[in-house]
mmCIF file of C-alpha atoms in Angstrom:
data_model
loop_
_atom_site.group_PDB
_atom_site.id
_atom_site.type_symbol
_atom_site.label_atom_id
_atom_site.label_comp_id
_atom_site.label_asym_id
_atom_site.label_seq_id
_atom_site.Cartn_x
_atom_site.Cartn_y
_atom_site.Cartn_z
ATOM 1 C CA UNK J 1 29.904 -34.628 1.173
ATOM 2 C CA UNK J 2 27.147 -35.414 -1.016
ATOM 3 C CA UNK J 3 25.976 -31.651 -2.192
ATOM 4 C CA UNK J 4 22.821 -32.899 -3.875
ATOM 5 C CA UNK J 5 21.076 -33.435 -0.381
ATOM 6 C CA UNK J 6 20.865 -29.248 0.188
ATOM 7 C CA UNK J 7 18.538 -29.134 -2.472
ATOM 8 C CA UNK J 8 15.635 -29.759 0.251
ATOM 9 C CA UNK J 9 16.911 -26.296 1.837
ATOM 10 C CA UNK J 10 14.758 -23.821 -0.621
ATOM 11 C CA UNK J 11 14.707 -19.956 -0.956
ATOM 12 C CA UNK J 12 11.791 -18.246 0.856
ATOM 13 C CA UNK J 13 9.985 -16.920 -1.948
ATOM 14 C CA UNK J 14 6.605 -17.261 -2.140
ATOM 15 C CA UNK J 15 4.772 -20.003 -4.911
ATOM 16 C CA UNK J 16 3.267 -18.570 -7.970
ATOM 17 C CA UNK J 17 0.709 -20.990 -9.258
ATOM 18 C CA UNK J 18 -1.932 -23.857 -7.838
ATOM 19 C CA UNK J 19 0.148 -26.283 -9.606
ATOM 20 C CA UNK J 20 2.934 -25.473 -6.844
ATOM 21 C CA UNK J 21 1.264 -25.823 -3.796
ATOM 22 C CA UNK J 22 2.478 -28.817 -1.264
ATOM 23 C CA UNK J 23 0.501 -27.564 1.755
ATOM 24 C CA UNK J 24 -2.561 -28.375 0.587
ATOM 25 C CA UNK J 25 -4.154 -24.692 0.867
ATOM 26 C CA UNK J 26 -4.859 -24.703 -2.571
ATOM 27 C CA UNK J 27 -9.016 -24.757 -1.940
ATOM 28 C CA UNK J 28 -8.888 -21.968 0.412
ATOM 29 C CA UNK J 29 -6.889 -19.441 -2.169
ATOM 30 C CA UNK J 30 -9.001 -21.077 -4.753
ATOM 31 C CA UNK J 31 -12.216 -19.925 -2.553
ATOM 32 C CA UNK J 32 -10.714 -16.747 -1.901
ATOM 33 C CA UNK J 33 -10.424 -15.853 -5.329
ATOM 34 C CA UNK J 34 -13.906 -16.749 -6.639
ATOM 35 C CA UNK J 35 -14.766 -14.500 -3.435
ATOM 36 C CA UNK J 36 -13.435 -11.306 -5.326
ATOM 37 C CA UNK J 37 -15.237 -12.355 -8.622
ATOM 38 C CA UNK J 38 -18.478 -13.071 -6.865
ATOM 39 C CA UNK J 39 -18.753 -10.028 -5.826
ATOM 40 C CA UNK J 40 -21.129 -8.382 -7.889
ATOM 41 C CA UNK J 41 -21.785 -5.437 -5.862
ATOM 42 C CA UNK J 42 -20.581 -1.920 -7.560
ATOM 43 C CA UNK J 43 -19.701 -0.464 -4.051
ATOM 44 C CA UNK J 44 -16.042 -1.391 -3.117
ATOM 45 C CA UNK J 45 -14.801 -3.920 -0.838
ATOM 46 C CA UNK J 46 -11.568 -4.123 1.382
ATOM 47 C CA UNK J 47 -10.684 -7.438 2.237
ATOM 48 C CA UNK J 48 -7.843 -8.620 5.105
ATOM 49 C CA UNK J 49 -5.692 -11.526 4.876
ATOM 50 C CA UNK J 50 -4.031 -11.970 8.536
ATOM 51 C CA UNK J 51 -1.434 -14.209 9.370
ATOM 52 C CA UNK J 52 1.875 -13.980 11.186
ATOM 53 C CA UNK J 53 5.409 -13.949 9.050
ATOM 54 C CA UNK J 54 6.342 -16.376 7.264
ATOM 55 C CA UNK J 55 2.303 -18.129 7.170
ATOM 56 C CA UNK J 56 2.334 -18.505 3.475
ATOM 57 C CA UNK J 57 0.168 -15.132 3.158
ATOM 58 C CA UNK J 58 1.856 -13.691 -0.579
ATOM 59 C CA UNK J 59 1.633 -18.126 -1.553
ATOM 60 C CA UNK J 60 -2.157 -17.781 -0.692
ATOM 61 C CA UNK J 61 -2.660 -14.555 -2.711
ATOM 62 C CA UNK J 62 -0.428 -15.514 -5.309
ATOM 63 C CA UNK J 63 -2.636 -19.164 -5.741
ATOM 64 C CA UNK J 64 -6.056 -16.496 -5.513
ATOM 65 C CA UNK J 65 -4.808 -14.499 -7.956
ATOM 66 C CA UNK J 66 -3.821 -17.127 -10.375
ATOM 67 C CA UNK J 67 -7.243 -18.517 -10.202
ATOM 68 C CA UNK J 68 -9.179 -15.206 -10.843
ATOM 69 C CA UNK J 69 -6.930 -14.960 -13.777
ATOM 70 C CA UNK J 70 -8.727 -17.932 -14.965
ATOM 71 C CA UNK J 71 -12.403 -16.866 -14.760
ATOM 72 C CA UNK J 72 -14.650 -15.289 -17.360
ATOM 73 C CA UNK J 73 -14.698 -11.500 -17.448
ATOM 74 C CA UNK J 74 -11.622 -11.998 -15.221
ATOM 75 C CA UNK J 75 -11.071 -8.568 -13.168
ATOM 76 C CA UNK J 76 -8.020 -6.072 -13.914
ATOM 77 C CA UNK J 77 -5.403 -7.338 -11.213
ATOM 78 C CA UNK J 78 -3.177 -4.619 -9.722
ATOM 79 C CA UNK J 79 -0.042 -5.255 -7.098
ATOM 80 C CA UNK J 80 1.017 -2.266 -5.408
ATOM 81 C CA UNK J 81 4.283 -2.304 -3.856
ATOM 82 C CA UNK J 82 4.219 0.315 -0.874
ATOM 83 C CA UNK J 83 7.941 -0.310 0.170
ATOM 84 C CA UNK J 84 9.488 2.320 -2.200
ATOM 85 C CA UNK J 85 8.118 5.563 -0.979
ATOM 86 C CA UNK J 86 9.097 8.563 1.031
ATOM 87 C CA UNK J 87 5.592 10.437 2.357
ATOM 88 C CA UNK J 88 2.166 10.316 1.883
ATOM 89 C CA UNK J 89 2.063 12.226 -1.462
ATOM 90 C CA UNK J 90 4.411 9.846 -3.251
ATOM 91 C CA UNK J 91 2.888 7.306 -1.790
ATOM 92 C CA UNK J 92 -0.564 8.337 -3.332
ATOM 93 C CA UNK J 93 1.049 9.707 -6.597
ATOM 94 C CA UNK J 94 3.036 6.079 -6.728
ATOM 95 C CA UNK J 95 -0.553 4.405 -5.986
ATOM 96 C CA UNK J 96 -2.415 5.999 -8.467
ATOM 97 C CA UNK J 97 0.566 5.775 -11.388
ATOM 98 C CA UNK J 98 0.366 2.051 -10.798
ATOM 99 C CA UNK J 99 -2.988 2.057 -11.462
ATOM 100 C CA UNK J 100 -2.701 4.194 -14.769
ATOM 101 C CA UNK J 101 0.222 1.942 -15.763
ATOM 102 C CA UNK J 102 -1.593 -1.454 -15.365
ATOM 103 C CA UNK J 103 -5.118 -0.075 -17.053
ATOM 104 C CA UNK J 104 -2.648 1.469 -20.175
ATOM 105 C CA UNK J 105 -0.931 -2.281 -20.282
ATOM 106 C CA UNK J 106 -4.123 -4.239 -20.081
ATOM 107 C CA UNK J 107 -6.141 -2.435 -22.873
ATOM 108 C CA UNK J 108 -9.383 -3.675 -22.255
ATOM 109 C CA UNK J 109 -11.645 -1.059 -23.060
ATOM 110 C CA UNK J 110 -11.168 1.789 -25.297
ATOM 111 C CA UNK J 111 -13.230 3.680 -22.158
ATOM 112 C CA UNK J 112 -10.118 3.669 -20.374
ATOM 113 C CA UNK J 113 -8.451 6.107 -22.040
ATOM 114 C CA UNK J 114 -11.211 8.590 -20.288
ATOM 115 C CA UNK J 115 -10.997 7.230 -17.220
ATOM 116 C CA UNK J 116 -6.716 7.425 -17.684
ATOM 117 C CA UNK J 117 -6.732 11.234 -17.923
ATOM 118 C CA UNK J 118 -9.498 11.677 -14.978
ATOM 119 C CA UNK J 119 -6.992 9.517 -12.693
ATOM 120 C CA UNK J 120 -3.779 11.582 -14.425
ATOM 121 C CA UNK J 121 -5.823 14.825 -13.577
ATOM 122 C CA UNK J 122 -6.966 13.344 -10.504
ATOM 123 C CA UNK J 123 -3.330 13.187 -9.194
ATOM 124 C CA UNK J 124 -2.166 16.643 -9.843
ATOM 125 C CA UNK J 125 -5.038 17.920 -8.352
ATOM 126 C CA UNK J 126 -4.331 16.154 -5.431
ATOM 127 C CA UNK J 127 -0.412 17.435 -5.392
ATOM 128 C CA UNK J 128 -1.686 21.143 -5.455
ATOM 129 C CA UNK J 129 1.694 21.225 -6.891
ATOM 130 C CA UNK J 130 3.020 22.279 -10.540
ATOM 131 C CA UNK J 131 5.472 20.290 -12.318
ATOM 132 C CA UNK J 132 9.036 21.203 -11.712
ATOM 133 C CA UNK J 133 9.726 22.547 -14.848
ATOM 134 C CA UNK J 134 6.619 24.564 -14.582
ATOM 135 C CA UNK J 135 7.772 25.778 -11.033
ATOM 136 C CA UNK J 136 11.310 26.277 -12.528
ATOM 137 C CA UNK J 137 10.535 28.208 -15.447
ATOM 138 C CA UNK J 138 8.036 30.444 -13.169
ATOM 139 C CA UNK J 139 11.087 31.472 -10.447
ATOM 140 C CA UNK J 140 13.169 32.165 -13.663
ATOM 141 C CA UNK J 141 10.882 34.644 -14.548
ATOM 142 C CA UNK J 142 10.433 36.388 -11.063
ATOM 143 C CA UNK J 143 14.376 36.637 -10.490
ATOM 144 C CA UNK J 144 14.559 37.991 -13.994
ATOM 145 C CA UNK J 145 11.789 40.846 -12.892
ATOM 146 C CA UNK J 146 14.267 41.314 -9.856
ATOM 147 C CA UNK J 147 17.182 42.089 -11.721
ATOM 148 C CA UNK J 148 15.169 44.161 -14.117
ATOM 149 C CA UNK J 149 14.115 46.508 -11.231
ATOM 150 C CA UNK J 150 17.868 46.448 -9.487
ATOM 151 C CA UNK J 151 17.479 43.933 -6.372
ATOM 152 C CA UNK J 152 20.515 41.739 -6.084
ATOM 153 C CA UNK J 153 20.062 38.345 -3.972
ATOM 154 C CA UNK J 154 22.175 40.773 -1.596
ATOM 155 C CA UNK J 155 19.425 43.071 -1.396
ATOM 156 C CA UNK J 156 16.488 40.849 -0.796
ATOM 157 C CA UNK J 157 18.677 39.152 1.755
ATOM 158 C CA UNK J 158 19.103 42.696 3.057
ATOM 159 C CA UNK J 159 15.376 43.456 2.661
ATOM 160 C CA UNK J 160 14.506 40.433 4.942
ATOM 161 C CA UNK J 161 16.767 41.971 8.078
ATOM 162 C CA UNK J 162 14.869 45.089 7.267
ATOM 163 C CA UNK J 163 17.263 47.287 6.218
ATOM 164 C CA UNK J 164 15.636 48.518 2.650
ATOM 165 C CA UNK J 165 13.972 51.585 1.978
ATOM 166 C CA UNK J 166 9.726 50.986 1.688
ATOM 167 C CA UNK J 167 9.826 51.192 -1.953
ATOM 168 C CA UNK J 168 12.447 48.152 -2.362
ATOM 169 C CA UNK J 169 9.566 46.450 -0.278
ATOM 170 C CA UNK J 170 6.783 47.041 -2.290
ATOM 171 C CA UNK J 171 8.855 46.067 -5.459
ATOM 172 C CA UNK J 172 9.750 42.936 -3.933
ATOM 173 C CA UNK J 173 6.476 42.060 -2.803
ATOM 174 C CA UNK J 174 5.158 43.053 -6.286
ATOM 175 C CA UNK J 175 7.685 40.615 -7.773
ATOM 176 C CA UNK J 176 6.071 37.924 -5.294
ATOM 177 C CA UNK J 177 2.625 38.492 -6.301
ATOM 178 C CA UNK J 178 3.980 38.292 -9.904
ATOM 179 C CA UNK J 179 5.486 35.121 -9.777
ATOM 180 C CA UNK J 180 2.416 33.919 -7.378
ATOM 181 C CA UNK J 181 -0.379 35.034 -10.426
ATOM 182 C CA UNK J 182 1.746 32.760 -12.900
ATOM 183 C CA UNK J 183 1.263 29.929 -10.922
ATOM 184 C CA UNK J 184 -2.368 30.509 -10.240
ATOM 185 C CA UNK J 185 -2.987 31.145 -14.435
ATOM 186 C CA UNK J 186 -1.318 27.911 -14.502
ATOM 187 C CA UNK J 187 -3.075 25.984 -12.579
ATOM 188 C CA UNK J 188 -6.119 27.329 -13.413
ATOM 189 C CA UNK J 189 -5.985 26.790 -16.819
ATOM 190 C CA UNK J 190 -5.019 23.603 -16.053
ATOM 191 C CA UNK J 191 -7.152 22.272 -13.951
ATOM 192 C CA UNK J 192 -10.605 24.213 -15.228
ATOM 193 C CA UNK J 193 -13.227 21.813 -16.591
ATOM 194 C CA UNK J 194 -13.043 21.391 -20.519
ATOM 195 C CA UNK J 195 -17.033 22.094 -20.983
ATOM 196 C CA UNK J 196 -18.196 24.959 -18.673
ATOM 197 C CA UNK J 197 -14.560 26.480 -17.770
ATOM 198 C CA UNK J 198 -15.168 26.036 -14.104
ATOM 199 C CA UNK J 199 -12.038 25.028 -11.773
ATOM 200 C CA UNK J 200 -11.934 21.302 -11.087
ATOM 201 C CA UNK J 201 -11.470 20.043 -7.608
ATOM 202 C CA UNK J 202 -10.635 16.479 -6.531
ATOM 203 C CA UNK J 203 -13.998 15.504 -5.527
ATOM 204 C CA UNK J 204 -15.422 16.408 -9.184
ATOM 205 C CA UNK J 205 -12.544 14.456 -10.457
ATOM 206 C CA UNK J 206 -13.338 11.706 -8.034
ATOM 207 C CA UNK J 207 -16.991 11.482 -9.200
ATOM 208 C CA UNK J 208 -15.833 11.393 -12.677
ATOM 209 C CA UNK J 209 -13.776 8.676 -11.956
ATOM 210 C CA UNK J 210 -16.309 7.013 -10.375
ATOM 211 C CA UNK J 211 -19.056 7.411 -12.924
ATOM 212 C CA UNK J 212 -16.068 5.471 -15.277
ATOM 213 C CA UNK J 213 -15.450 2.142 -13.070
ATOM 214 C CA UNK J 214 -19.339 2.149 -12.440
ATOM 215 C CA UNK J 215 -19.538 1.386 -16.198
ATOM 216 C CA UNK J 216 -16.913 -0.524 -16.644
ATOM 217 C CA UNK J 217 -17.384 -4.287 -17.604
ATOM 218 C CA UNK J 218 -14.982 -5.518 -14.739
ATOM 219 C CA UNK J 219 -13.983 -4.762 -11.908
ATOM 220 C CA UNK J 220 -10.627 -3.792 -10.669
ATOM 221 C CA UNK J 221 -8.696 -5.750 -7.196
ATOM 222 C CA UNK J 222 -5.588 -4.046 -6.153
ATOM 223 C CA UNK J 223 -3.287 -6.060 -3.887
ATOM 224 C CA UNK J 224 -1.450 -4.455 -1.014
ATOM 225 C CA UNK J 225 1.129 -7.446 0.316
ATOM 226 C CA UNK J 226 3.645 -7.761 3.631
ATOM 227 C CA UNK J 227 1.509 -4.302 5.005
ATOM 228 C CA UNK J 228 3.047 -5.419 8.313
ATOM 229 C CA UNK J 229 6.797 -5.215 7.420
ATOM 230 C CA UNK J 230 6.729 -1.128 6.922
ATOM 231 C CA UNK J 231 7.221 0.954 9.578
ATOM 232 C CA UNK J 232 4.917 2.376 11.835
ATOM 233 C CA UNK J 233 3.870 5.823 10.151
ATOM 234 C CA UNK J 234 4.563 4.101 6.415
ATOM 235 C CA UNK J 235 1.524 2.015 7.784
ATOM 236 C CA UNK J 236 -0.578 4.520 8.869
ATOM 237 C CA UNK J 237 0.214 5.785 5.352
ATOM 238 C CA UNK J 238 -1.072 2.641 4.018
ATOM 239 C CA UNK J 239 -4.259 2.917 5.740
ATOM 240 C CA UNK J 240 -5.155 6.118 4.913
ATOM 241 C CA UNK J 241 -4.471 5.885 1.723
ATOM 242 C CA UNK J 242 -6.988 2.942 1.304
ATOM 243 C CA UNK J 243 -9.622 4.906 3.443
ATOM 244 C CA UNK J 244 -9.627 8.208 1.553
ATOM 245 C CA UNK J 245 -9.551 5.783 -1.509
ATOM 246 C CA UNK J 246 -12.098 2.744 -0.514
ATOM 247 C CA UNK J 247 -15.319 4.526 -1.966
ATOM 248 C CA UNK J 248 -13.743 3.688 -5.611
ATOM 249 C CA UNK J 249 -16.877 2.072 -7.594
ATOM 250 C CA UNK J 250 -16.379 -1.231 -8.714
ATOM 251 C CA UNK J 251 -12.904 -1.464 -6.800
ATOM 252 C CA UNK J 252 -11.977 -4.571 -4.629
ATOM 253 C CA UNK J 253 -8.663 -3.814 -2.560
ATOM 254 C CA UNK J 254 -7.451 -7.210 -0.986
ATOM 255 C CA UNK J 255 -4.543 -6.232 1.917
ATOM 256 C CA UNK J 256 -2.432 -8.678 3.494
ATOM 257 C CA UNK J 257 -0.556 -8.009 7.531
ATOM 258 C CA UNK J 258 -0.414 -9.489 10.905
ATOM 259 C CA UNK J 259 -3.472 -7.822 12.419
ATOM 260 C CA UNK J 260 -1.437 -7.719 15.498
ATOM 261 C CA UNK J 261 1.374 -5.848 13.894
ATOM 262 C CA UNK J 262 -0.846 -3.794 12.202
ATOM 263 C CA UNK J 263 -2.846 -2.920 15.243
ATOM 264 C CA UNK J 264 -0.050 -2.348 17.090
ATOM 265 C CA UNK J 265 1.361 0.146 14.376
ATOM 266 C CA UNK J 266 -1.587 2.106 14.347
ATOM 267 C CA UNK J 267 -2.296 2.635 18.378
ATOM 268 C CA UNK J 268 1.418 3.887 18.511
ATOM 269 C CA UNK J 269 0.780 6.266 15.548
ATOM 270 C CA UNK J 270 -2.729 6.814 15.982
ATOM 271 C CA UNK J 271 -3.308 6.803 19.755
ATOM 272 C CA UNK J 272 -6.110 4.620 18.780
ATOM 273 C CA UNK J 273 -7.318 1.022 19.533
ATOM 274 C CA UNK J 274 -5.933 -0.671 16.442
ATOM 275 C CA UNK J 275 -8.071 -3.656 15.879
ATOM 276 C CA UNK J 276 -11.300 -0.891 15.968
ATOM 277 C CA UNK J 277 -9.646 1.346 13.202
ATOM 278 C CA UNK J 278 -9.262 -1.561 11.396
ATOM 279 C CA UNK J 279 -13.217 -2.588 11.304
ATOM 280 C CA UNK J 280 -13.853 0.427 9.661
ATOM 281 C CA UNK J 281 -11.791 0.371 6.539
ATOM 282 C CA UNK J 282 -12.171 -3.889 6.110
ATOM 283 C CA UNK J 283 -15.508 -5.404 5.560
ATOM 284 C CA UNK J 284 -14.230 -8.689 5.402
ATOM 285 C CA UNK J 285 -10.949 -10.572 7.163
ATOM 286 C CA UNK J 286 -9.615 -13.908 6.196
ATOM 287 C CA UNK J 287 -7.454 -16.117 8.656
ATOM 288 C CA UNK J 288 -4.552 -17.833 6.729
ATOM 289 C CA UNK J 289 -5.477 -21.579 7.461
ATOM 290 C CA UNK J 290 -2.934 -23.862 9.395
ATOM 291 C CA UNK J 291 -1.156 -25.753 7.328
ATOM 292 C CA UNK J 292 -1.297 -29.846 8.289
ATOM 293 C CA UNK J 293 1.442 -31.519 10.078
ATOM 294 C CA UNK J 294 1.427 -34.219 8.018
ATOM 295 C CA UNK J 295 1.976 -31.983 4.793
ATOM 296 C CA UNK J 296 4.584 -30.474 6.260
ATOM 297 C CA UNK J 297 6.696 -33.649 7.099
ATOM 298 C CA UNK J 298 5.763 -35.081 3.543
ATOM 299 C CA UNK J 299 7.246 -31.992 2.280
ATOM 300 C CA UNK J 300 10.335 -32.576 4.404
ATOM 301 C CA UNK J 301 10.805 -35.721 3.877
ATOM 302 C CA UNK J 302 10.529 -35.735 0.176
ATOM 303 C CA UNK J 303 12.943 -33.591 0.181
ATOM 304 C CA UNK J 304 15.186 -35.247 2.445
ATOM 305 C CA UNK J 305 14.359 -38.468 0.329
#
């Protein structure tokens, strides 16, 4: 048996450049990409592509992308991979860490080392959560009060079944509040604004972020691919992540699903009509094109041949 012939079986991996393409959708990834640099607008934009598996959606984005790379005052490209995630928080802590990474790689402006540590700040705010070590060294310090004032783990253990005398109590509960102020001087100080020493919340931290892609030279598109192969809550993640995030200035995200996946995903999470939910985060959807008959048997064949 003649082993050369299997070389017309091929992996299913999506194509990488123009150059590749066989199914002649080269013109409508080329159009889709000037799309995203044509848009001159500073308010974001969420754009769909639909189509079912295996329609040649990551090819099309892949041929899109490759041709925005190859435009003047090309826009900072981002591909976020939602697959490796856990909950919402590491989802948006993953998101946003992406982000950082790609605008620290690219160096294009020497403005984005502001708009770095708004995003960096932007993300602990949104955890509400000190750093482990932080947390750590804090709960250190409170057990090391408790043994200073005689209570054993025994004895708070004890003390929860209500078996203490009142003072044990109110040293324990002092202890608490101890450890709880610690946290709070350390997030305040933390978190307080660098000019007029006022707390900073994530919408501040939002507007300063915002204020930072409205004047920056280009734009940024963030690509979101195979939405529609994550579970049913990991999508609803998805979504919500982009909809708490679309208002981004100068941000173009461009998301790729079956629609009726999607939808689907969403009414069983949701309790929603899907498709509607949908119209309000997208502003524009994209149909992956049929690919010709004919191209398809030339591929075949040629490869047969």
């Amino acid at each position: 048996m003649d082993v050369r012939g299997f070389k017309v079986f091929k992996p299913d991996n999506p194509i990488e450049t123009i150059e590749e393409d066989v199914l002649d959708r080269k013109r409508f990834a080329i159009h889709l990409g000037n799309a995203l640099v044509d848009w001159h607008q500073e308010e974001s934009l969420v754009v769909a592509l639909n189509g079912k598996w295996g329609s040649g959606k990551s090819s099309i984005i892949n041929m899109a992308m490759h041709q925005v790379k190859h435009t003047e005052n090309k826009p900072l490209i981002v591909h976020y991979n939602p697959w490796l995630y856990s909950n919402l928080n590491d989802l948006t802590e993953e998101f946003f860490n992406e982000l950082i990474t790609n605008l620290q790689e690219a160096n294009q402006y020497e403005e984005d080392i502001n708009l770095i540590d708004k995003l960096n700040r932007y993300v602990e705010v949104l955890n509400l959560i000190p750093p482990k070590e932080e947390l750590k060294e804090n709960i250190n310090y409170f057990l090391l009060i408790l043994g200073l004032i005689g209570v054993s783990a025994s004895d708070i253990t004890d003390l929860l079944e209500g078996y203490k005398s009142y003072i044990q109590w109110v040293l324990f509960v002092g202890g608490l509040l101890l450890l709880l102020s610690q946290l709070w001087t350390s997030f305040y100080s933390k978190y307080k604004d660098k000019n007029n020493q006022e707390p900073v919340t994530a919408r501040y931290l939002k507007e300063q972020i915002n204020e930072s892609l409205r004047t920056r030279d280009t734009k940024l598109v963030i690509v979101i691919d195979d939405i529609d192969r994550l579970t049913s809550n990991e999508i609803n993640d998805i979504f919500k992540l982009v909809k708490i995030n679309a208002d981004f200035k100068n941000t173009i995200y461009l998301l790729s699903f079956d629609q009726d996946v999607v939808s689907a995903a969403l009414e069983d999470v949701l309790k929603v009509n899907g498709k509607e939910y949908l119209e309000k985060i997208i502003q524009v959807r994209f149909d992956v094109p049929k690919a010709n008959d004919s191209d398809i048997y030339n591929c075949l064949f040629d490869g047969l041949d």
